[in-house]
Coordinates of C-alpha atoms and ligand atoms in Angstrom, one line a residue:
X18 CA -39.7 -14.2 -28.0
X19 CA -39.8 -17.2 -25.1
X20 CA -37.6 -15.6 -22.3
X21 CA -36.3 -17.9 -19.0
X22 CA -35.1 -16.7 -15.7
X23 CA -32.2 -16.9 -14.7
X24 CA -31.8 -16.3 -10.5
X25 CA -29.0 -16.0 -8.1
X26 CA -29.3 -14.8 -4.3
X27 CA -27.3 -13.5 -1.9
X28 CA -28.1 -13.9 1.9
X29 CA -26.7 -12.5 4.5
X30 CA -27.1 -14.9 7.6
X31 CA -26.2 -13.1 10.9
X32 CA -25.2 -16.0 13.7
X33 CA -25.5 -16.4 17.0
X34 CA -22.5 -16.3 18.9
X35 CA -22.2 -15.0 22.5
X36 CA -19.8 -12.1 21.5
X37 CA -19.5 -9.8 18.7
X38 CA -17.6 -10.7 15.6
X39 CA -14.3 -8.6 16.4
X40 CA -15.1 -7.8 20.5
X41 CA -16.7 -9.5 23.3
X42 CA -19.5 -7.3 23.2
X43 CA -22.7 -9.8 23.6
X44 CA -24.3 -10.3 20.4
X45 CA -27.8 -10.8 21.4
X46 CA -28.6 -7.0 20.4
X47 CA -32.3 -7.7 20.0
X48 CA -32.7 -8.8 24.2
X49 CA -30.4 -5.9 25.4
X50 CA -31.5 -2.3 25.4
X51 CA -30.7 0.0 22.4
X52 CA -27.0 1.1 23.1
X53 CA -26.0 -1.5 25.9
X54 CA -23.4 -3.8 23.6
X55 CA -21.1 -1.3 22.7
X56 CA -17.6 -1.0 23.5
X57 CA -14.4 1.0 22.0
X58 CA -14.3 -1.4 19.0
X59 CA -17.4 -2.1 18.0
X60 CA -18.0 2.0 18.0
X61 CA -14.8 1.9 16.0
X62 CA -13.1 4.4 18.3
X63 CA -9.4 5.3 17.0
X64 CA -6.6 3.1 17.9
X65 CA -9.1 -0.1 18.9
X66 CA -7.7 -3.0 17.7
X67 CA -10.1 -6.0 16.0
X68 CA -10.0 -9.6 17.5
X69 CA -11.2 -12.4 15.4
X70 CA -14.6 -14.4 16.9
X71 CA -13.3 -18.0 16.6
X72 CA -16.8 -19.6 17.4
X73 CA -17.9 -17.3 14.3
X74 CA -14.7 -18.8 12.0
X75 CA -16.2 -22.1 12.9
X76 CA -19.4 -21.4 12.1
X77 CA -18.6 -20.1 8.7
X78 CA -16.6 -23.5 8.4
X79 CA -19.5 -25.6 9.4
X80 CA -21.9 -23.4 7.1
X81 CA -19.0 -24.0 4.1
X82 CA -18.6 -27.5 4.2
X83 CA -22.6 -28.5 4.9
X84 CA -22.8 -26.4 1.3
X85 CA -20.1 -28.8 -0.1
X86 CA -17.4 -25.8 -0.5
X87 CA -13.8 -25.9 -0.2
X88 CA -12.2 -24.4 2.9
X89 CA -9.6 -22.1 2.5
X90 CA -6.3 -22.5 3.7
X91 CA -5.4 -18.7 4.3
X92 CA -8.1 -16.4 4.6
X93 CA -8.0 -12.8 5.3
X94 CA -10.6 -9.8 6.1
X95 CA -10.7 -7.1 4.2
X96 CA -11.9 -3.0 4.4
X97 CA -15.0 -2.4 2.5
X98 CA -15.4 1.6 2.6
X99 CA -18.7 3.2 2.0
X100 CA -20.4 6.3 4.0
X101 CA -23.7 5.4 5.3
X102 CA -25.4 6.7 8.6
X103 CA -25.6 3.3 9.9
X104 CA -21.7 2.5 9.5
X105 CA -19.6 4.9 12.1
X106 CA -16.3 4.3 11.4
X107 CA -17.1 5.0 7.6
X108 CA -16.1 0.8 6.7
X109 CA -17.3 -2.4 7.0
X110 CA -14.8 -5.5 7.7
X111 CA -15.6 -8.2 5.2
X112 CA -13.9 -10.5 3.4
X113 CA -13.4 -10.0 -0.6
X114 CA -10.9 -12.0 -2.8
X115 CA -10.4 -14.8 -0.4
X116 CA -13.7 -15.6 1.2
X117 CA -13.2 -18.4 3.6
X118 CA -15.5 -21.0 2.0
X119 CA -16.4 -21.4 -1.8
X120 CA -17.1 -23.4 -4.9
X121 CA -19.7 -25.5 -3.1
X122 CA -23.1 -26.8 -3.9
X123 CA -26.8 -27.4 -2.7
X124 CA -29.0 -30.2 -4.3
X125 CA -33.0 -28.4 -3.8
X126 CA -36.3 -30.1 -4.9
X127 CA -39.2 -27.8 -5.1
X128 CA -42.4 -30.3 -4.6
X129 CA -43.1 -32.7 -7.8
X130 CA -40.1 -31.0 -9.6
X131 CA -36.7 -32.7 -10.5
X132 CA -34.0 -32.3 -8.3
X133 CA -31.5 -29.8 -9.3
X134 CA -28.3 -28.6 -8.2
X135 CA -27.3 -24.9 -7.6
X136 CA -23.6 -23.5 -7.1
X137 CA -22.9 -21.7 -4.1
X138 CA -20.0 -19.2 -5.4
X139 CA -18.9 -18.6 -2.2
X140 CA -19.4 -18.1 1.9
X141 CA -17.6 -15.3 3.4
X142 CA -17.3 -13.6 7.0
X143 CA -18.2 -9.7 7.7
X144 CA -19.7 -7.5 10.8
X145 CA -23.1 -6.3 10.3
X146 CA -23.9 -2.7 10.6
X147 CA -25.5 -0.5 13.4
X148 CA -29.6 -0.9 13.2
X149 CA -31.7 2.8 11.9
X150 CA -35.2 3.2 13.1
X151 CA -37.2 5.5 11.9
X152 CA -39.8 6.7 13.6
X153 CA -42.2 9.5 11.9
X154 CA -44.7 11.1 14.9
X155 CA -48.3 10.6 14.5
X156 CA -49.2 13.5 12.6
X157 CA -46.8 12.3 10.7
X158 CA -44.6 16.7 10.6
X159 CA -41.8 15.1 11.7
X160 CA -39.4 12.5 11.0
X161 CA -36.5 11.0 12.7
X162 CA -34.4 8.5 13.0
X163 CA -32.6 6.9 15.8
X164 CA -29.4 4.6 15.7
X165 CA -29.3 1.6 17.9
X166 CA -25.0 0.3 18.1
X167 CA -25.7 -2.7 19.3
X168 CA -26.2 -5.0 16.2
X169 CA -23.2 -3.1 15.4
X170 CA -20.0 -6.1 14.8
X171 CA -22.7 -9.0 15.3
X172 CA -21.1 -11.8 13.1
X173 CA -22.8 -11.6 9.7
X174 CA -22.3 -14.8 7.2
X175 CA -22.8 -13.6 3.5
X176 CA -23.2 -17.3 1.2
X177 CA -23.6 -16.1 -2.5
X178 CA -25.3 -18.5 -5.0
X179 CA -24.4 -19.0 -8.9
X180 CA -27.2 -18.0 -11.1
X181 CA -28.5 -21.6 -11.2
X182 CA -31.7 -21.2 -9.9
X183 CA -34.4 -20.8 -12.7
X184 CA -37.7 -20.2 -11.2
X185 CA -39.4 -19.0 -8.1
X186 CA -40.1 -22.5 -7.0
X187 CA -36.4 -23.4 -6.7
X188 CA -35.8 -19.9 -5.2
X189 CA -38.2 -20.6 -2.4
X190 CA -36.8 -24.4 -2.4
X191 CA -33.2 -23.5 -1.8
X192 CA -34.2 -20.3 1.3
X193 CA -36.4 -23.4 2.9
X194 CA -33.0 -25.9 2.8
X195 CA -30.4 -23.0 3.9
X196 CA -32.7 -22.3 6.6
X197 CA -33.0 -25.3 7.8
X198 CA -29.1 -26.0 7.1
X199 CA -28.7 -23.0 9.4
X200 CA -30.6 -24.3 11.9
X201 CA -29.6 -27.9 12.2
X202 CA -26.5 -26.5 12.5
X203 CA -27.6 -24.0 15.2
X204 CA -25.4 -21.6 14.3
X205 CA -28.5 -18.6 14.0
X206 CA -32.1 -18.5 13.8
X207 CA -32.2 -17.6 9.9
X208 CA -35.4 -15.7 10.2
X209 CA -36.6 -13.7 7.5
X210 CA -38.8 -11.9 9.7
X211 CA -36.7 -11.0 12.5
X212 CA -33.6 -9.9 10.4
X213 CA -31.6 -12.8 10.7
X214 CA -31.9 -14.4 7.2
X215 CA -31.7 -11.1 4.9
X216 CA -32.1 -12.1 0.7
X217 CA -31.1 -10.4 -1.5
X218 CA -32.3 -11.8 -5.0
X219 CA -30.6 -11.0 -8.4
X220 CA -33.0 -12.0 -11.2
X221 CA -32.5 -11.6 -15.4
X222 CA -34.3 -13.0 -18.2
X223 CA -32.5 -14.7 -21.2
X224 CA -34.2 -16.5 -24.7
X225 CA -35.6 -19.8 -23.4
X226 CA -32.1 -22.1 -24.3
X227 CA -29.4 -19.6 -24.6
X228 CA -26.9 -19.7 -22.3
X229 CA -26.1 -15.9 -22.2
X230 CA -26.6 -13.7 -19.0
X231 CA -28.4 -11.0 -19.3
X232 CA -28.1 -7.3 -17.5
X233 CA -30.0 -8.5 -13.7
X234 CA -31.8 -6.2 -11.5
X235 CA -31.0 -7.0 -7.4
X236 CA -34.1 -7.2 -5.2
X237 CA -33.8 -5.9 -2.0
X238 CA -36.5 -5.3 1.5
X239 CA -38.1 -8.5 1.5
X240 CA -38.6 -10.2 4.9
X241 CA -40.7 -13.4 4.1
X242 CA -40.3 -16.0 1.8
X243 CA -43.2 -15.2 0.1
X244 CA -42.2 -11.8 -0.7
X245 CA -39.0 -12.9 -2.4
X246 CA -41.5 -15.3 -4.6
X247 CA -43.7 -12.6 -5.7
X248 CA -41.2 -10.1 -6.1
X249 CA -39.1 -12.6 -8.6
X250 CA -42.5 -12.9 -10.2
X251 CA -42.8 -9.9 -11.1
X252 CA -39.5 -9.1 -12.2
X253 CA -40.0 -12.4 -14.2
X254 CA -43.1 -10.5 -16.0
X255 CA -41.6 -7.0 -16.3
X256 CA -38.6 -7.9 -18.0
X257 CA -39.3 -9.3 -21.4
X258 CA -41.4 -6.5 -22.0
X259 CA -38.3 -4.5 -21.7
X260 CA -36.1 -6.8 -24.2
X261 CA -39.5 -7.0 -26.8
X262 CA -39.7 -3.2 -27.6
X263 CA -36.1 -3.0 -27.6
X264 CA -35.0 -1.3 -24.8
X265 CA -32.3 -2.8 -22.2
X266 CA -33.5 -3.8 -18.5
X267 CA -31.6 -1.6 -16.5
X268 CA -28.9 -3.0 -14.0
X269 CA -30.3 -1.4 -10.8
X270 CA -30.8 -2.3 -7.4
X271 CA -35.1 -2.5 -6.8
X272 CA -36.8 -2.2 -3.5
X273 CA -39.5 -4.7 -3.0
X274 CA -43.2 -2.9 -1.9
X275 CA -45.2 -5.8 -0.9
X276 CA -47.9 -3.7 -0.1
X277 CA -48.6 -2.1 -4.1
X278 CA -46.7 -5.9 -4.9
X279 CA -44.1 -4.0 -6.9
X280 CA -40.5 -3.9 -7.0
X281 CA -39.2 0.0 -7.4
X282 CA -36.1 1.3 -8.8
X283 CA -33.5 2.5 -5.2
X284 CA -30.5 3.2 -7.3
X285 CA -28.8 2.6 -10.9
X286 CA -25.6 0.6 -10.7
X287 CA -23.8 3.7 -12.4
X288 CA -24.4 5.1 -9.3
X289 CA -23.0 1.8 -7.7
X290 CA -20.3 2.7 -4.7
X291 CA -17.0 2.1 -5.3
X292 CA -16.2 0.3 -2.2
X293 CA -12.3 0.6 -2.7
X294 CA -12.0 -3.0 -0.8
X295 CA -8.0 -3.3 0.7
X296 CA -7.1 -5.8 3.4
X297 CA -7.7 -5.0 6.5
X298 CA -4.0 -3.9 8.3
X299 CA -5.2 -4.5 12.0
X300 CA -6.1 -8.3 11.3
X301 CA -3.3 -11.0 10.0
X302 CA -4.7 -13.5 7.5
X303 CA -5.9 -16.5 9.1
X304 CA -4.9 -20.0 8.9
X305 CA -7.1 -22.5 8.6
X306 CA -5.5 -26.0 9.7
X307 CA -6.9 -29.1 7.8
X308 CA -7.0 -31.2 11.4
X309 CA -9.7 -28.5 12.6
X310 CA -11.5 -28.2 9.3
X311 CA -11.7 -31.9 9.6
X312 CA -12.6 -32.1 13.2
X313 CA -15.7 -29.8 12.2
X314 CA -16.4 -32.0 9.5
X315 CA -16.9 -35.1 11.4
X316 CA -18.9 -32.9 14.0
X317 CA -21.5 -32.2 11.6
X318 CA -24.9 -33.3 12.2
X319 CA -27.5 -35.3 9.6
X320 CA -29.5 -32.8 7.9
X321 CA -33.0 -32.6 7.4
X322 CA -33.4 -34.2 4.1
X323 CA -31.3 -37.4 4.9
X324 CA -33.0 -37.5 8.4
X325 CA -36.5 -37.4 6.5
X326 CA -34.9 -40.3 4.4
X327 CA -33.7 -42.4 6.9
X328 CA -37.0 -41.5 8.9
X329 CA -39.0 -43.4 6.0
X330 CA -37.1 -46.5 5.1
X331 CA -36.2 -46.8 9.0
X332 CA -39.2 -46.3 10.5
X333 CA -41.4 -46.5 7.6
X334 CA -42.6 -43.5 8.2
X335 CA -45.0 -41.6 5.2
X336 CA -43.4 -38.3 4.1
X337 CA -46.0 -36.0 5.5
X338 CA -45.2 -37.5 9.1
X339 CA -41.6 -37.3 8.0
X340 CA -41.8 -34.3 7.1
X341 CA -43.2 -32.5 10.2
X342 CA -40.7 -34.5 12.1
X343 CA -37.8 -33.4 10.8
X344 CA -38.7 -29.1 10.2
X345 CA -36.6 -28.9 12.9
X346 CA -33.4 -30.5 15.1
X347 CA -34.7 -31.2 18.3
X348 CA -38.4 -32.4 17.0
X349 CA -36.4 -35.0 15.0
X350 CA -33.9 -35.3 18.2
X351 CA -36.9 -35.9 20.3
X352 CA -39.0 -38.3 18.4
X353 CA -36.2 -40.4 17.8
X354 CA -35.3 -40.3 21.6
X355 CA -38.9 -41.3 21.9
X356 CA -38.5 -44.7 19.7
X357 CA -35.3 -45.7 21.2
X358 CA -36.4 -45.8 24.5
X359 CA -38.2 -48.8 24.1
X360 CA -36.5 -51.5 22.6
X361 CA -38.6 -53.1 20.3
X362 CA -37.5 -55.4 17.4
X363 CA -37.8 -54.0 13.4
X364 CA -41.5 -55.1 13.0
X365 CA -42.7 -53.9 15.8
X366 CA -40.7 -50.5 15.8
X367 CA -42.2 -49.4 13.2
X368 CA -46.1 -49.6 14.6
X369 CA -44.5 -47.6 17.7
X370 CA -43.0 -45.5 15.3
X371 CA -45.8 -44.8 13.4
X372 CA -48.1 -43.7 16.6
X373 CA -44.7 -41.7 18.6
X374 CA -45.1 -40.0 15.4
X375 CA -48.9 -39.1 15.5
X376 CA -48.5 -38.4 19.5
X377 CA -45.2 -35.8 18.6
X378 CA -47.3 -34.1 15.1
X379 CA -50.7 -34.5 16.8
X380 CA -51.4 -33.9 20.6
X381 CA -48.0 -32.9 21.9
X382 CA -47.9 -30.2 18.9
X383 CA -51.4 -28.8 19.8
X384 CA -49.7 -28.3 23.5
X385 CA -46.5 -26.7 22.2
X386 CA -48.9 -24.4 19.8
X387 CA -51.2 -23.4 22.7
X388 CA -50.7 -20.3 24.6
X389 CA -49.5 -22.0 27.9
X390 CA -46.5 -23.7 28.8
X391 CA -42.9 -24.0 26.4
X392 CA -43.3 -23.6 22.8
X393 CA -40.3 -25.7 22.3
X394 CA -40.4 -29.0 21.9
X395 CA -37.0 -29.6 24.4
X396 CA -38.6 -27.1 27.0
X397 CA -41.2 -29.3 27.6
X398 CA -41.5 -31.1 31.1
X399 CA -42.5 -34.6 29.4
X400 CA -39.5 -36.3 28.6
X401 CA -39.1 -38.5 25.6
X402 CA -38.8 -41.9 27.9
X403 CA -42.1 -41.2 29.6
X404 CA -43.8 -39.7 26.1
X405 CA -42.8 -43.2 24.5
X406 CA -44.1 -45.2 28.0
X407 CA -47.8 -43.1 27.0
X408 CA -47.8 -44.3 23.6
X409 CA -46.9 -48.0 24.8
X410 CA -49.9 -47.8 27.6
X411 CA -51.9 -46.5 24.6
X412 CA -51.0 -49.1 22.0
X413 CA -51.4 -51.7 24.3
X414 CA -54.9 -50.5 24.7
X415 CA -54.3 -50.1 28.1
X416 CA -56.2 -47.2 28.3
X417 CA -58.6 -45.2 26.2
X418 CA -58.0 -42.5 23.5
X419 CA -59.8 -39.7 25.5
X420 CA -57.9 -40.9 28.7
X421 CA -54.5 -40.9 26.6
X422 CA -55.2 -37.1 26.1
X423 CA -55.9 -36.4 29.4
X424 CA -52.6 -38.2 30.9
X425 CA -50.6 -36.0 28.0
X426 CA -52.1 -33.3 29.8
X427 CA -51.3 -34.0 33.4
X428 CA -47.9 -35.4 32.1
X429 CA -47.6 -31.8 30.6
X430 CA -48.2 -29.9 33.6
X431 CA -46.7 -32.1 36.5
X432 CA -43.9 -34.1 34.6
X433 CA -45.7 -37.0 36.2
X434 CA -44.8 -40.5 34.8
X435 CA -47.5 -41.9 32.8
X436 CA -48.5 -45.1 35.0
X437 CA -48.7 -42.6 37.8
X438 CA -51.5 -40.3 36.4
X439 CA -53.0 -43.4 35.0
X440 CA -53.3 -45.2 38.6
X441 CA -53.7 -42.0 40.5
X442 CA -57.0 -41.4 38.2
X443 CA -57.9 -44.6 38.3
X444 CA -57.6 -44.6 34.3
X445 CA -56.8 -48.0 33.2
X446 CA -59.4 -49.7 30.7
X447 CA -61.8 -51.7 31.7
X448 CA -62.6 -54.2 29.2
X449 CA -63.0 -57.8 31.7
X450 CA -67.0 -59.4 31.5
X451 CA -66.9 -59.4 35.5
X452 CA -66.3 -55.8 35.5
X453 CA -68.3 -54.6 32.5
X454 CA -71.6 -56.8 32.4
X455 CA -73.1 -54.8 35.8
X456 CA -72.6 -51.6 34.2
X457 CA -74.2 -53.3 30.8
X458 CA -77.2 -54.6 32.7
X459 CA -77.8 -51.1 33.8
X460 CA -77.3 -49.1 30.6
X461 CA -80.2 -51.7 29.6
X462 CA -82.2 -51.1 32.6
X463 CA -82.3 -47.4 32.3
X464 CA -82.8 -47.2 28.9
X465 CA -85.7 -49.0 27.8
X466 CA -86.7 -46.6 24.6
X467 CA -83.2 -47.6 22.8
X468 CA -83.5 -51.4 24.0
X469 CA -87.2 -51.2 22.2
X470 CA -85.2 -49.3 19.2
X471 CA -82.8 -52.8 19.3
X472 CA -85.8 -54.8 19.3
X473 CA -87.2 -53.6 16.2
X474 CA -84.0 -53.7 14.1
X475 CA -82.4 -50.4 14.2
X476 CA -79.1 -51.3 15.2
X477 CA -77.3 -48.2 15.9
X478 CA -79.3 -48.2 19.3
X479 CA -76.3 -50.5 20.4
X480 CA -74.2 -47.3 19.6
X481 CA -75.8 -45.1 22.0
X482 CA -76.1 -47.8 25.1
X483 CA -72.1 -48.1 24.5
X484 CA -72.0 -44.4 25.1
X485 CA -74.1 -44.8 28.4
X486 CA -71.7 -47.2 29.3
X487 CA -68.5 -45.1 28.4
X488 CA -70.0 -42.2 30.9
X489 CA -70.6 -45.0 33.4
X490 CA -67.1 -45.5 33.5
X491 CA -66.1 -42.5 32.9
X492 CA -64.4 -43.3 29.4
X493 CA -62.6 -46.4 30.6
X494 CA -64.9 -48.7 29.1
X495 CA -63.2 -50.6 26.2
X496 CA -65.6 -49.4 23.1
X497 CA -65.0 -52.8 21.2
X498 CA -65.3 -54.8 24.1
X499 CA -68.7 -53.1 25.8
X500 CA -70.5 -53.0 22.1
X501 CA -69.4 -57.1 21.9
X502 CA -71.5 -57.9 25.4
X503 CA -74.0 -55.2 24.9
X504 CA -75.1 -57.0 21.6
X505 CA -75.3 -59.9 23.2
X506 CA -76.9 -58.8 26.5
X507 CA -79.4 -57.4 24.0
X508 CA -80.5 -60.2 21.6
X509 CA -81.1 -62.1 25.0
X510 CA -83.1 -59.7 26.1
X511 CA -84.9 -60.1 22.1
X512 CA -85.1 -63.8 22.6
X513 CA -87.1 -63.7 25.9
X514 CA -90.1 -61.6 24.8
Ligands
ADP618 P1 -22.3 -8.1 -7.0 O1 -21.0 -8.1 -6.3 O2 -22.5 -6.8 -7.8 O3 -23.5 -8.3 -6.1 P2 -21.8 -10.7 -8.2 O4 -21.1 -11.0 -9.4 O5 -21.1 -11.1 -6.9 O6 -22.3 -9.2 -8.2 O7 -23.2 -11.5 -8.2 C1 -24.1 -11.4 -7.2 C2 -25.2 -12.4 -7.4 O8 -25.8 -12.1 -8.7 C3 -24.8 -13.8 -7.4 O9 -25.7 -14.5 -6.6 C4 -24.9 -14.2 -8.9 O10 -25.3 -15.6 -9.0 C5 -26.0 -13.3 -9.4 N1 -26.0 -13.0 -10.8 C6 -24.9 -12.7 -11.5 N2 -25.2 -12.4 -12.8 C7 -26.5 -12.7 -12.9 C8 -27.5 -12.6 -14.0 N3 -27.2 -12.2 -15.2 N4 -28.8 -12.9 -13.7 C9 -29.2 -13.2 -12.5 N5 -28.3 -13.3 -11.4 C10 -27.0 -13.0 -11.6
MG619 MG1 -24.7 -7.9 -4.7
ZN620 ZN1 -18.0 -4.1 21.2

């Protein structure tokens, strides 16, 4: 039998606020030392009384209506009771029946694939959990674990998908886009990696064309992208075999192993908690007024995908530049700062456009990339106005490639102003006859092997006299210019033997 997969994910997206979800603990848990953010409620001491984050509220909002979802009106939290190490005061404060955002959608497009559309079920609001590390000692007798309170109440956003997604590729396709929704927003760093984007990825087969769903297995423990691909690959494989010689696939939760590259059963569904949800009595329900749901809504920013649009038909821009452009906010933010600063009519915007872009994917990237200096793009000393007066001096072919580089550079370090560096150094091309044909005349004098090479027809001896002439000047030289009189300087030099 011809099976299909059928895929829906859960991810838990922790933001970050300043405070806690419920106190003003600081939420950054990760900069603070273990056991520093913790107050009365977040170590759920008796008698503490909860107090809703509104910056976290609105986030939710903003995260609901980029996803297309309704808002709701009146929203309330909700006990979630389970006993786990990690979880002191024995529940967890979520949201279950009314979650504050749902029935939404996401349009993905994994590359040279169909667009498709995939439901988001629902976005709702929780705390997340105290963080367990375990720590085994190097002769590996004994094992412990130690419990650090401070992620303890950090605001935790959990957006649920419908079981729309039907391969790996869209899996991957739809991460990439809430990602990058997260982070245009700015409302967390949704890294996989770090803990701050956690999937969880429920995957079942079904015959090819039915419309059935099938018992699902939920993948768990995977903290890169890649790993949530493979593991649905496999699950993708293992299944069917399962369905062929008539057994059932089990409804279990599965650990990922990325190491062996297999998932492994962590607990039957039978053994599933009851969580015994009831509202939670020390929060009222929440009101969500249409004037502020609206007021987020017009605050929204243009997300990547219509910013790559608009960077192609409005810059004609290729997709690979516009791609790299807009992987994050304030790259697109500063490239576009960079093109506005000089205001150029539509024909020629675009030619600045075009080589802002390769200075912002090109040399300023290799800075941000190096060791030294900010690794983000608005850290950086160079400010968009005197990035964009660069690539003029450049395009105007003021002054050379090489010599571009190097004013990047000193623009990088000092902050300098571009026609500062370039008079300071003494930089600016040198392409008159006057200034040029002394330097030639030497180049010829000094080199009489290559001028005999000339002589006797090999031509790329001109290529090597314009290199003595760019170390004359010490790059300056304009190539095209110096090869034109060189040439010249040259078949006079033929015509008198
Ligand atoms: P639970 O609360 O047990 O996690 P839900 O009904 O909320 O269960 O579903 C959780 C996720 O599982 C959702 O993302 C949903 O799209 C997905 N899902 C539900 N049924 C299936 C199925 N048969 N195959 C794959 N994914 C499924
Ligand atoms: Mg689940
Ligand atoms: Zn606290």
């Amino acid at each position: 039998m011809e099976y299909e997969p059928v895929i829906g994910l859960e991810v838990h997206v922790q933001l970050s606020t300043k405070s806690k979800m419920f106190c003003s603990c600081g939420a950054d848990y990760q900069s603070a030392e273990p056991n520093t953010r913790v107050c009365p409620i977040c170590l759920a001491l008796p008698g503490v009384l909860p107090v809703v984050n509104r910056v976290a509220v609105e986030s939710a909002i903003k995260i609901g209506l980029a996803l297309n979802c309704k808002i709701a009106e009146i929203t309330k939290f909700d006990r979630k009771n389970y006993p786990y190490p990690d979880l002191m005061k024995g529940y967890q404060i979520s949201q279950f029946d009314v979650p504050i955002c749902y029935d939404g959608w996401m349009t993905v497009q994994p590359e040279g694939e169909p667009e498709i559309r995939i439901g988001i079920t629902r976005v709702h609001m929780e705390e997340d959990v105290a963080r367990l590390l375990h720590i085994e000692s190097a002769n590996g007798n004994s094992r412990h674990t130690l419990m650090d309170i401070n992620r303890a109440g950090v605001p935790l956003m959990e957006v649920v998908s419908e079981p729309d997604i039907q391969s790996p590729a869209q899996a991957e396709a739809y991460i990439l886009k809430l990602q990058s929704i997260i982070r245009y927003l700015g409302v967390g760093t949704a890294s996989m990696e770090e803990g701050s984007f956690r999937v969880d990825a429920n995957v079942s087969v079904r015959p090819r064309g039915s419309d059935e769903l099938r018992e699902r297995v939920e993948v768990k423990n995977m903290n890169r992208v890649r790993a949530v691909v493979r593991a649905l690959e496999y699950e993708i494989d293992r299944q069917p075999g399962v369905w062929d010689s008539g057994g059932r696939v089990a409804l279990e939760t599965r650990g990922w192993d990325d190491v062996a590259g297999v998932t492994v059963v962590q607990r039957s569904k039978e053994e599933a908690h009851d969580y015994r949800y009831f509202p939670e009595p020390d929060i009222p329900p929440l009101e969500i007024g249409r004037a502020w749901v609206e007021e987020i809504r017009s605050s929204l920013p243009e997300f990547a995908d219509e910013r790559r649009a608009r960077f192609k038909n409005e810059y004609g821009l290729g997709e690979y530049d516009a791609s790299l452009l807009t992987a994050s906010r304030a790259t697109a933010d500063y490239f576009e700062a960079v093109v506005v600063a000089r205001e150029l009519s539509d024909g020629d915007r675009a030619a600045f456009a075009k080589e802002a872009a390769n200075w912002v994917n090109g040399e300023l990237a290799r800075l941000l990339n190096a060791p030294e200096g900010p690794s983000r793009i608005d850290q950086t000393r160079i400010k968009p106005e005197q990035l964009a007066a660069l690539v003029a001096l450049f395009q105007a072919r003021t002054i050379s490639n090489a010599n571009a580089r190097q004013v990047l550079e000193e623009m990088w370090s000092s902050g300098a102003d571009p026609d500062t560096v370039v008079e300071e150094r003494g930089l600016l091309k040198v392409s008159g006859a006057d200034e040029l044909l002394p330097v030639i005349r030497e180049a010829i004098h000094n080199n009489p092997k290559a001028v005999d090479d000339f002589i006797g027809g090999k031509e790329t001896a001109v290529r090597f006299l314009v290199g003595q002439v760019m170390k004359a000047t010490r790059g300056r030289a304009d190539a095209g210019v110096a090869a034109e009189l060189l040439t010249q300087s040259l078949e006079e030099v033929k015509a008198a033997r």
